[in-house]
Amino acid sequence: MTTTDFDTWLERHHAAFTAIRRDIHAHPELGLEEHRTAALVAQNLREWGVEVTENVGGTGVVGVIRGKRPGQRAIGLRADMDCLALEEMTGLPHASQHPGKMHACGHDGHTTMLLGAARYLAEHPDFAGTAIMIFQPAEEGRGGANAMLADGLFERFPCDAIYGLHNTPGLAASHFGTTVGPFLASADSWEVTFRGVGGHGGSQPHLSTDITYAQAQFVLGLQGIVGRNVPPLDTAVISVGYIHGGSTEASNVIPSELVLGGTARTYSAEIRDTIERRIAELAAATALAWGCKAEAHYHRGTSPLINKAEQVEVAVAAASASVGAAHVDAKLRPGTGGEDFAEMMLIKPGAFMRIGNGVEADGSFKGLHTPLYDFNDAIIPDGIRYWVNVVSEELGMQPQAVAA
């Protein structure tokens, strides 16, 4: 198929893929509950002649497309399917039909773009090797990547390399970006409980061990961990997300227990270990200084996402073939968001790519994880084109490029 033929194919199917995307958007499902979405994915794959395995890691779906030319190499292309626990406020005709659930991160679009690539590759398997389509559940904090890995994802579907794609509001539509090395951060959470002797805050504060002092000093000290325990050229974020203590019905009472917690983001195992250790040490030392007790807990979430140079080279070449090199940033600035595709990349070498979701004429955009966000259907063809060109780069398919 020539480039013109591929363009024609994309134009002919764009409306159908948009309908699929909007159908998924209207019926969002939380992680490990994506039964309808997984069934829709599996049904479409089967109709297009793709070999399908369901219930991988719970609600995950894997499609296998074997090239018609001999080749032993296999690559994995991954999209996520779950939504967020968020009330949609877009007012769009295809808005969520399920209160408190919303596709506010574009996973509906990710799933659709990979479905489009699966259909094209199934119809045109002119490559040497195997393309494995991984439709992952539960990316948003419910451990979908690890669930698929525990279910033998790469033992059952061996991959030599893996690739992921995520939309990015604020990046021009259909522009691509990635970089070698750390690209996304670990996403950990922590919680500290201070306990002391409460008391009357108005008449007898001297008889209490005021844990509000300890909490205040602890919060201030957290930024000292970043400023003085993390090397200046490394990156770390520690943020407080909640503080609970006392009662609005008893403003004159010094509480005997106070709980606070938040998130921590790092790019390396060494700095991650430092943050975990220092939060516990700071809590204990602060509590000792104010005559109370502290109990610290640190929960490790997704790992840092580290792009491998070889796969980044493939990803950049595929994006350049799709939209032109001028629209591809091979040294995109990393972010401190988390992505559990990182867990798969601990097992297999891979690259994670961003595709621009667009910017308004005034420079504004609706960000991810917000109630006004919507995936930009105009970028679906270029997302499909990117996936097909990854296969072209990896498995020797005739490039389906767009000159630019």
PDB file of N, CA and C in Angstrom, residues 178-179 182-183 267 329 331-335 354:
ATOM      1  N   THR A 178       9.641  12.873  23.072  1.00  0.00           N
ATOM      2  CA  THR A 178      10.159  11.888  24.014  1.00  0.00           C
ATOM      3  C   THR A 178      11.612  12.244  24.292  1.00  0.00           C
ATOM      4  N   THR A 179      12.296  11.429  25.082  1.00  0.00           N
ATOM      5  CA  THR A 179      13.723  11.632  25.321  1.00  0.00           C
ATOM      6  C   THR A 179      14.324  10.354  25.860  1.00  0.00           C
ATOM      7  N   PRO A 182      15.497   9.035  32.025  1.00  0.00           N
ATOM      8  CA  PRO A 182      14.316   9.288  32.854  1.00  0.00           C
ATOM      9  C   PRO A 182      13.332  10.201  32.138  1.00  0.00           C
ATOM     10  N   PHE A 183      12.082   9.750  32.050  1.00  0.00           N
ATOM     11  CA  PHE A 183      11.060  10.514  31.334  1.00  0.00           C
ATOM     12  C   PHE A 183       9.867  10.828  32.224  1.00  0.00           C
ATOM     13  N   TYR A 267      13.300  10.227  40.185  1.00  0.00           N
ATOM     14  CA  TYR A 267      13.688   9.592  38.930  1.00  0.00           C
ATOM     15  C   TYR A 267      14.669   8.433  39.101  1.00  0.00           C
ATOM     16  N   ASP A 329      10.014  16.240  18.853  1.00  0.00           N
ATOM     17  CA  ASP A 329      11.042  16.694  19.786  1.00  0.00           C
ATOM     18  C   ASP A 329      11.680  15.466  20.422  1.00  0.00           C
ATOM     19  N   LYS A 331      14.178  15.489  22.422  1.00  0.00           N
ATOM     20  CA  LYS A 331      14.730  15.820  23.734  1.00  0.00           C
ATOM     21  C   LYS A 331      13.680  16.569  24.559  1.00  0.00           C
ATOM     22  N   LEU A 332      12.488  16.010  24.562  1.00  0.00           N
ATOM     23  CA  LEU A 332      11.397  16.630  25.315  1.00  0.00           C
ATOM     24  C   LEU A 332      11.711  16.596  26.807  1.00  0.00           C
ATOM     25  N   ARG A 333      11.390  17.668  27.479  1.00  0.00           N
ATOM     26  CA  ARG A 333      11.671  17.757  28.918  1.00  0.00           C
ATOM     27  C   ARG A 333      10.875  16.706  29.683  1.00  0.00           C
ATOM     28  N   PRO A 334      11.526  15.948  30.569  1.00  0.00           N
ATOM     29  CA  PRO A 334      10.793  14.946  31.365  1.00  0.00           C
ATOM     30  C   PRO A 334       9.754  15.605  32.262  1.00  0.00           C
ATOM     31  N   GLY A 335       8.808  14.807  32.730  1.00  0.00           N
ATOM     32  CA  GLY A 335       7.797  15.290  33.670  1.00  0.00           C
ATOM     33  C   GLY A 335       7.815  14.437  34.927  1.00  0.00           C
ATOM     34  N   ARG A 354       5.027  10.854  23.718  1.00  0.00           N
ATOM     35  CA  ARG A 354       3.877  11.747  23.887  1.00  0.00           C
ATOM     36  C   ARG A 354       3.385  12.212  22.523  1.00  0.00           C
TER      37      ARG A 354
END
